[in-house]
Short mmCIF file of N, CA, C and O in Angstrom, two decimals:
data_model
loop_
_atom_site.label_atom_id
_atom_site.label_comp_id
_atom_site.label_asym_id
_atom_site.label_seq_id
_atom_site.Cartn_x
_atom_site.Cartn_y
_atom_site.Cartn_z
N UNK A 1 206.49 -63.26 41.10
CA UNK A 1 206.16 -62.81 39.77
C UNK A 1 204.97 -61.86 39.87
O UNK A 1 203.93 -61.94 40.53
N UNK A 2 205.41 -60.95 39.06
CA UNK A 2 203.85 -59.55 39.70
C UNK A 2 203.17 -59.72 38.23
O UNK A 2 203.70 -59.56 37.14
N UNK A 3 202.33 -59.95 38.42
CA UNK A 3 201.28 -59.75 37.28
C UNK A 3 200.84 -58.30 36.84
O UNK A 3 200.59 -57.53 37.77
N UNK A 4 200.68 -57.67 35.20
CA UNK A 4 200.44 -56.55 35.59
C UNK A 4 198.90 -56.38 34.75
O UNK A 4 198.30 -57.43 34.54
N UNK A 5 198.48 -55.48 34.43
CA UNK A 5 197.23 -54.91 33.61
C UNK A 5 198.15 -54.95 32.19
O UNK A 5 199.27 -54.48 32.01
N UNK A 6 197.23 -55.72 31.22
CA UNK A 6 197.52 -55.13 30.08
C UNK A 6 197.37 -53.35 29.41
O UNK A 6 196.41 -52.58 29.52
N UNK A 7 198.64 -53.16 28.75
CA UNK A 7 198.79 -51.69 28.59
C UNK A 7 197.48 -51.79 27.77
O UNK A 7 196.80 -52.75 27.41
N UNK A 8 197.36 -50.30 27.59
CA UNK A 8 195.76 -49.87 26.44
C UNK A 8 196.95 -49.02 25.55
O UNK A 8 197.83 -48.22 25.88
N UNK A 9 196.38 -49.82 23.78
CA UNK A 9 197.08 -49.15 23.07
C UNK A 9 196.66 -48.73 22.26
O UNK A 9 196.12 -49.66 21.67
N UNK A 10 196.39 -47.31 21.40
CA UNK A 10 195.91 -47.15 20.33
C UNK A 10 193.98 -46.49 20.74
O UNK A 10 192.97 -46.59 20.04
N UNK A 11 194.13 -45.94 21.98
CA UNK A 11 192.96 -45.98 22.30
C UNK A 11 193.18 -44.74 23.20
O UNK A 11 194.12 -44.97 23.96
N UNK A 12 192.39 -42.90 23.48
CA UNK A 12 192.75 -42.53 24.17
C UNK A 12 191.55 -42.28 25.19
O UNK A 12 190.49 -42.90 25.04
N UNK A 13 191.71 -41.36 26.23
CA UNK A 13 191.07 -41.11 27.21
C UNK A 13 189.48 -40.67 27.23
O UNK A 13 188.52 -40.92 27.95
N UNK A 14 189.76 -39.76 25.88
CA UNK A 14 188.22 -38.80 25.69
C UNK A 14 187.50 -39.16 24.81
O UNK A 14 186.30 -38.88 24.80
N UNK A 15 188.40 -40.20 23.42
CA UNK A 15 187.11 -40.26 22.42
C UNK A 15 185.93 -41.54 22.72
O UNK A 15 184.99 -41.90 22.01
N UNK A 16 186.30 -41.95 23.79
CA UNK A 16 184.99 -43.35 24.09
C UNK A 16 183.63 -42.73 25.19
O UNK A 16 182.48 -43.16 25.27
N UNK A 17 184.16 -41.79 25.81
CA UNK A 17 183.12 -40.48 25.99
C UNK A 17 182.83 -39.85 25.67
O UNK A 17 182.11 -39.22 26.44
N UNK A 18 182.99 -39.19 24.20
CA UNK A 18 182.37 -38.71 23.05
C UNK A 18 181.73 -39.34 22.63
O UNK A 18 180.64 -38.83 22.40
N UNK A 19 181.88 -40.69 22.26
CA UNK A 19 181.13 -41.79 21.25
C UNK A 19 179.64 -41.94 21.98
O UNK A 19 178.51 -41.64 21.59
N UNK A 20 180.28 -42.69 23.56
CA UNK A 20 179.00 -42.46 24.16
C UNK A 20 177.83 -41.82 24.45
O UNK A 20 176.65 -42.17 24.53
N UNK A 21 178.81 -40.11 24.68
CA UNK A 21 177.71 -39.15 24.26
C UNK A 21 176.84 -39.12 23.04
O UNK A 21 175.63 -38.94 22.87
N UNK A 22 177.53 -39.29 22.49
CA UNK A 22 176.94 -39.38 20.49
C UNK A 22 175.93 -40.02 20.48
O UNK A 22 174.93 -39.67 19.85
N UNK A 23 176.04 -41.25 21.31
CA UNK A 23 174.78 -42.72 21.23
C UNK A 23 173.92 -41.60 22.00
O UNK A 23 172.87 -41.30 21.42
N UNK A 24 174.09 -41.17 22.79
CA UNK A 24 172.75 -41.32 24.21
C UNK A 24 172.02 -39.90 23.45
O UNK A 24 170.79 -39.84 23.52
N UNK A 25 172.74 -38.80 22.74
CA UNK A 25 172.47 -37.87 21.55
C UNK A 25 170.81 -38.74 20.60
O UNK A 25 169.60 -38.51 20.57
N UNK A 26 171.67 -39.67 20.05
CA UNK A 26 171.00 -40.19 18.98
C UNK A 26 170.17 -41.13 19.62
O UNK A 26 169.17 -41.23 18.90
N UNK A 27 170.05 -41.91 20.63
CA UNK A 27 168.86 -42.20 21.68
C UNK A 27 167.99 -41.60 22.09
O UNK A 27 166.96 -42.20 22.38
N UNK A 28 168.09 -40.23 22.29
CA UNK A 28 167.20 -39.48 23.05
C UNK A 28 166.02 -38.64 21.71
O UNK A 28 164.89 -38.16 21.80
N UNK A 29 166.79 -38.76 20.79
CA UNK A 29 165.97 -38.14 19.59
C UNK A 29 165.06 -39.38 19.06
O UNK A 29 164.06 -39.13 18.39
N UNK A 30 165.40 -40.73 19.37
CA UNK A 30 164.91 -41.63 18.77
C UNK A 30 163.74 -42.00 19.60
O UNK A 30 162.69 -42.39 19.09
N UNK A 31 163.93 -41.86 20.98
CA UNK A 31 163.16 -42.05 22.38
C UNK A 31 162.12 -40.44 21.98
O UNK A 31 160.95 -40.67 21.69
N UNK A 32 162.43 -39.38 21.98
CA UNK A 32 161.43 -38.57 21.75
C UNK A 32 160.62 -38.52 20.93
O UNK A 32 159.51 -38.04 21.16
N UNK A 33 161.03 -39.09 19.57
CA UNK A 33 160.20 -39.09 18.57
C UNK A 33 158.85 -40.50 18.39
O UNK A 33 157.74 -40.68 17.89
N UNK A 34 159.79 -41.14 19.10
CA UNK A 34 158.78 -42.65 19.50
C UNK A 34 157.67 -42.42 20.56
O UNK A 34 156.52 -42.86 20.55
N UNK A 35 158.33 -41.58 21.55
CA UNK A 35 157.45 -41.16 22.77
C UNK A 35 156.31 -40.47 22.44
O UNK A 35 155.32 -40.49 23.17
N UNK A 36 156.39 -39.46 20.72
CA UNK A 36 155.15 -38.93 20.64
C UNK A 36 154.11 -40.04 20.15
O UNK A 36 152.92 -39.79 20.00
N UNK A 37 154.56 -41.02 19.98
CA UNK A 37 153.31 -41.79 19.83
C UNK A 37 152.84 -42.62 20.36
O UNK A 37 151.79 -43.17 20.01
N UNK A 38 153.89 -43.07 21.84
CA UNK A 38 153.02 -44.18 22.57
C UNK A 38 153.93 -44.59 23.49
O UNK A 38 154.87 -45.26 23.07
N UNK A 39 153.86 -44.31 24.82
CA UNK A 39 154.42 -44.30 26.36
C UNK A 39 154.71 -43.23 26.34
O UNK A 39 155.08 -43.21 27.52
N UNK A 40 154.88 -42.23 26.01
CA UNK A 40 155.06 -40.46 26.54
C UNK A 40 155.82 -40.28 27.88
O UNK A 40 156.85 -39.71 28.23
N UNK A 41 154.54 -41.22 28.63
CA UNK A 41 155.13 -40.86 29.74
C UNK A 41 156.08 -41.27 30.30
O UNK A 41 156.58 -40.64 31.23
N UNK A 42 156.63 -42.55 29.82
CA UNK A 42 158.21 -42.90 30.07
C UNK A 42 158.99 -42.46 29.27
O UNK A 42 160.07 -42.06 29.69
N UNK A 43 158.65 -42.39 27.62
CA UNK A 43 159.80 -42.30 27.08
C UNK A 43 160.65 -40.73 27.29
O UNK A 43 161.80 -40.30 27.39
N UNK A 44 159.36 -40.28 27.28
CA UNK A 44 159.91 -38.55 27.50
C UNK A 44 160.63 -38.16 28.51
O UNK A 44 161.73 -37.66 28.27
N UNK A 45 160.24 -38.27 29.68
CA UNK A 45 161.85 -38.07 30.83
C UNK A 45 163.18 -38.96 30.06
O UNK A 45 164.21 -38.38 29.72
N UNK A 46 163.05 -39.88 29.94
CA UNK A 46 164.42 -40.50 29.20
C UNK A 46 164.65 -39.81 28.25
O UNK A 46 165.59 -39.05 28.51
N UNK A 47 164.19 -39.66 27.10
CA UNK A 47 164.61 -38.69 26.21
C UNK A 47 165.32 -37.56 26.41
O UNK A 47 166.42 -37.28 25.92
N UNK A 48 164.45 -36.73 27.37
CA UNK A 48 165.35 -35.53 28.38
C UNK A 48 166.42 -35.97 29.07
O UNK A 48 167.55 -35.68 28.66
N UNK A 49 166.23 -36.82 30.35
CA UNK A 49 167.81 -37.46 30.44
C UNK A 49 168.96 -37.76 29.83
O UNK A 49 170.06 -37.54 30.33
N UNK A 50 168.77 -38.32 28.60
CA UNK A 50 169.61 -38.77 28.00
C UNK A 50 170.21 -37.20 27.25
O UNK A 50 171.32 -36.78 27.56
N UNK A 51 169.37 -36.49 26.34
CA UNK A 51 170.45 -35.07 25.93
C UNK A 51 170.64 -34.38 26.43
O UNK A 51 171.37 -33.52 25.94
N UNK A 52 170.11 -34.19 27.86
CA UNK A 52 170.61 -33.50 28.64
C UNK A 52 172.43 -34.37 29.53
O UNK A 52 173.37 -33.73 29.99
N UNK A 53 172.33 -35.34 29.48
CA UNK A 53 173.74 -36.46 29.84
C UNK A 53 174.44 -36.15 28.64
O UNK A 53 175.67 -36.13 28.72
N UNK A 54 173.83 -35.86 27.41
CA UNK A 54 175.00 -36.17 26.00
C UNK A 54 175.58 -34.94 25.81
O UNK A 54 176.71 -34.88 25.34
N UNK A 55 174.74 -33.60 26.22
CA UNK A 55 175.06 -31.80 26.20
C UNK A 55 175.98 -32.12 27.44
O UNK A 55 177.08 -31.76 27.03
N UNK A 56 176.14 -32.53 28.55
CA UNK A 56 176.71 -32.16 29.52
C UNK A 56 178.18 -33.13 29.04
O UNK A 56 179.16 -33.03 29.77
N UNK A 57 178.24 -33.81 28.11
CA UNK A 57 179.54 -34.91 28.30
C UNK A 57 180.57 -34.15 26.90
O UNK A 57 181.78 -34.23 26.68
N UNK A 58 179.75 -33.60 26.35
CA UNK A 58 180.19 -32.56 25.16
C UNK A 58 179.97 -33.50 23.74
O UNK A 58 180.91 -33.88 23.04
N UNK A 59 178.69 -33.76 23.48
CA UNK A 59 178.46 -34.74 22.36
C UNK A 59 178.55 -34.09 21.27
O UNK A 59 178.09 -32.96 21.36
N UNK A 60 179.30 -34.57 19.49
CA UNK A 60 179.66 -34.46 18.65
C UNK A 60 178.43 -33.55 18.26
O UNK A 60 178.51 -32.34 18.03
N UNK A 61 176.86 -34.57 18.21
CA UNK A 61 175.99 -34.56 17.45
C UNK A 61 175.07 -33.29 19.00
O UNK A 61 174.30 -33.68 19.89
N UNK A 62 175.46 -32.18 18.81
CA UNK A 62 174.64 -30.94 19.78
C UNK A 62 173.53 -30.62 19.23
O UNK A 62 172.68 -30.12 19.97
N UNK A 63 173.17 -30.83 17.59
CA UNK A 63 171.86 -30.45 17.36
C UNK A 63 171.08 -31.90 17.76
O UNK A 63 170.05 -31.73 18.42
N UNK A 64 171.33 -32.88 17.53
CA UNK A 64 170.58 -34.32 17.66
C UNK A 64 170.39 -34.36 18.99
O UNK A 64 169.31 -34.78 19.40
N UNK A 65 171.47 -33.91 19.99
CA UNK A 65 170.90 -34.00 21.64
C UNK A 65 169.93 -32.97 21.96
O UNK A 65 169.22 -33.11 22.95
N UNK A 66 169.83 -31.84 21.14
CA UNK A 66 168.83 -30.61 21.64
C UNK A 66 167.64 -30.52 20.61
O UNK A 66 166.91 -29.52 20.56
N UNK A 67 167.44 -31.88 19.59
CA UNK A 67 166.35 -32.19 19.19
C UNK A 67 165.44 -33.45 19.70
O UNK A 67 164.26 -33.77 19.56
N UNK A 68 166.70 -34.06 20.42
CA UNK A 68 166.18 -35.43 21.87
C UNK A 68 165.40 -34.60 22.61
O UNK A 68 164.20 -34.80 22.74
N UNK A 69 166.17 -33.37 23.27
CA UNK A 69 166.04 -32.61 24.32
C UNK A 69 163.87 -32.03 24.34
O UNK A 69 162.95 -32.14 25.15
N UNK A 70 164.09 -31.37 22.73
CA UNK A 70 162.62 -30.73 22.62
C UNK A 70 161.59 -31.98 22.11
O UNK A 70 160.39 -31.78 21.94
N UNK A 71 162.10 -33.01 21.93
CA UNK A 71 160.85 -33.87 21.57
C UNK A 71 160.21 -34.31 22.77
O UNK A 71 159.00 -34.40 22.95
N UNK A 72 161.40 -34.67 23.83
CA UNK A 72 161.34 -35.10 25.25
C UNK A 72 160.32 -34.37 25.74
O UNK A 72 159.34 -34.97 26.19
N UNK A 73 160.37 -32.94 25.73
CA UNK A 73 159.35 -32.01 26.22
C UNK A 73 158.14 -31.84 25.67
O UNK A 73 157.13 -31.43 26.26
N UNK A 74 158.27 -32.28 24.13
CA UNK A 74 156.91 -32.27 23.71
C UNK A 74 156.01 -33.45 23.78
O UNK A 74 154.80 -33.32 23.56
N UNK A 75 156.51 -34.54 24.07
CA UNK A 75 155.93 -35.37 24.79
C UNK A 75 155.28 -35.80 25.73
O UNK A 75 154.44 -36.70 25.78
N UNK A 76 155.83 -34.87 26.80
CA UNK A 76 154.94 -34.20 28.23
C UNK A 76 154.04 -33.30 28.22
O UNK A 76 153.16 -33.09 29.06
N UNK A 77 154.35 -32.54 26.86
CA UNK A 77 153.32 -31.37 26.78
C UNK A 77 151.91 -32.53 25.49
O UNK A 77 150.75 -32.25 25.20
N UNK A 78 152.54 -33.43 25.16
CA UNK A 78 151.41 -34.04 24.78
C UNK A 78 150.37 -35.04 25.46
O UNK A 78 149.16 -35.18 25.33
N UNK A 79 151.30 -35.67 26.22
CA UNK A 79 150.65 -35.97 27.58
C UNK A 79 149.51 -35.30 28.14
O UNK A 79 148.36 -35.71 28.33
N UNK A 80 150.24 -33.79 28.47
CA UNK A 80 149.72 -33.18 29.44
C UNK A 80 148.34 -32.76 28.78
O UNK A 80 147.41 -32.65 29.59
N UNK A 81 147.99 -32.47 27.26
CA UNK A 81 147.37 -32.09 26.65
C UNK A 81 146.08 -32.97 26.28
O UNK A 81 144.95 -32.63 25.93
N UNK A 82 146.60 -34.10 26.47
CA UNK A 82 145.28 -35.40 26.03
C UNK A 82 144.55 -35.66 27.09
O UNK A 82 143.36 -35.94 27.15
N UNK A 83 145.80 -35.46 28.45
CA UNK A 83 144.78 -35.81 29.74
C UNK A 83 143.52 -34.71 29.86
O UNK A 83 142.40 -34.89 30.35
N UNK A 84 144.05 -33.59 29.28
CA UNK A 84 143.24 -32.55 29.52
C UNK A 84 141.68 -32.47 28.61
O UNK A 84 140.56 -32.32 29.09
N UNK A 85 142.02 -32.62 27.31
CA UNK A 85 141.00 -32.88 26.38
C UNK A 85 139.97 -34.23 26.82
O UNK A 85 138.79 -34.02 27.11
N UNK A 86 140.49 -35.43 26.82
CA UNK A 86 140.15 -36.46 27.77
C UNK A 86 140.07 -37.20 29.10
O UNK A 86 139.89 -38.39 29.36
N UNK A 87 140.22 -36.37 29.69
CA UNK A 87 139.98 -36.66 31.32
C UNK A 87 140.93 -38.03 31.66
O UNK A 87 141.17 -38.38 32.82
N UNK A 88 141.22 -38.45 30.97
CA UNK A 88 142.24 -39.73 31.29
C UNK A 88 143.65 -39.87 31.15
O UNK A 88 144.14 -39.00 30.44
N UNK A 89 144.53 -40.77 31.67
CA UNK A 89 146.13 -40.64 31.71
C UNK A 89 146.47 -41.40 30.25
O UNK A 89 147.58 -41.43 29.70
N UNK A 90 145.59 -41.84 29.90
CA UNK A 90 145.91 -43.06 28.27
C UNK A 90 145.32 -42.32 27.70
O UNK A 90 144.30 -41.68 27.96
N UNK A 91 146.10 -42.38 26.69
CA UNK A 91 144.89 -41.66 24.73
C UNK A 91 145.81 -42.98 23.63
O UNK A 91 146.77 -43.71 23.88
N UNK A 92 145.03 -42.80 22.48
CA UNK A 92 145.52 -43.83 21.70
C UNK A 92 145.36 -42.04 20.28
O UNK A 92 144.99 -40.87 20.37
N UNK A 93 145.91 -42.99 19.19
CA UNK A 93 146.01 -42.31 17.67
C UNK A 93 144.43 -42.60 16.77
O UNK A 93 144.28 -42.18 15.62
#
């Protein structure tokens, strides 16, 4: 008796890698905008990772991944900006 895989029905190839893209879109804007106010320095490469993964997978939401994309960066550039004003890797609000 051969056992087989249940068929997939009602479900196709590309839209669950769209969706995904969509999330990691709307993650990366949520991660950038959080990042300007506190871990920068982690959240912001993720932020960039992530719309830069959601632009490359062909995500629905292209302005939400390339507003992940510039918060991501302004996060580093805020970083980069506090260390400078304050001589230190931490700043608070």
């Amino acid at each position: 008796m051969h056992l087989t895989a249940p068929a997939r029905t009602g479900r196709t190839g590309t839209r669950p890698r769209i969706r995904d893209a969509d999330g990691m879109a709307v993650a990366s804007f949520i991660l950038g905008l959080l990042g300007l106010l506190v871990l920068n320095l982690f959240l912001g490469p993720i932020a960039i990772a992530l719309a830069v993964a959601a632009l490359w997978r062909g995500t629905a939401r292209r302005g939400r991944a390339c507003l992940g994309l510039t918060l991501g960066v302004a996060d580093l550039v805020v970083l980069v900006a506090s260390m400078e004003a304050t001589g230190t890797v931490s700043w608070s609000l």
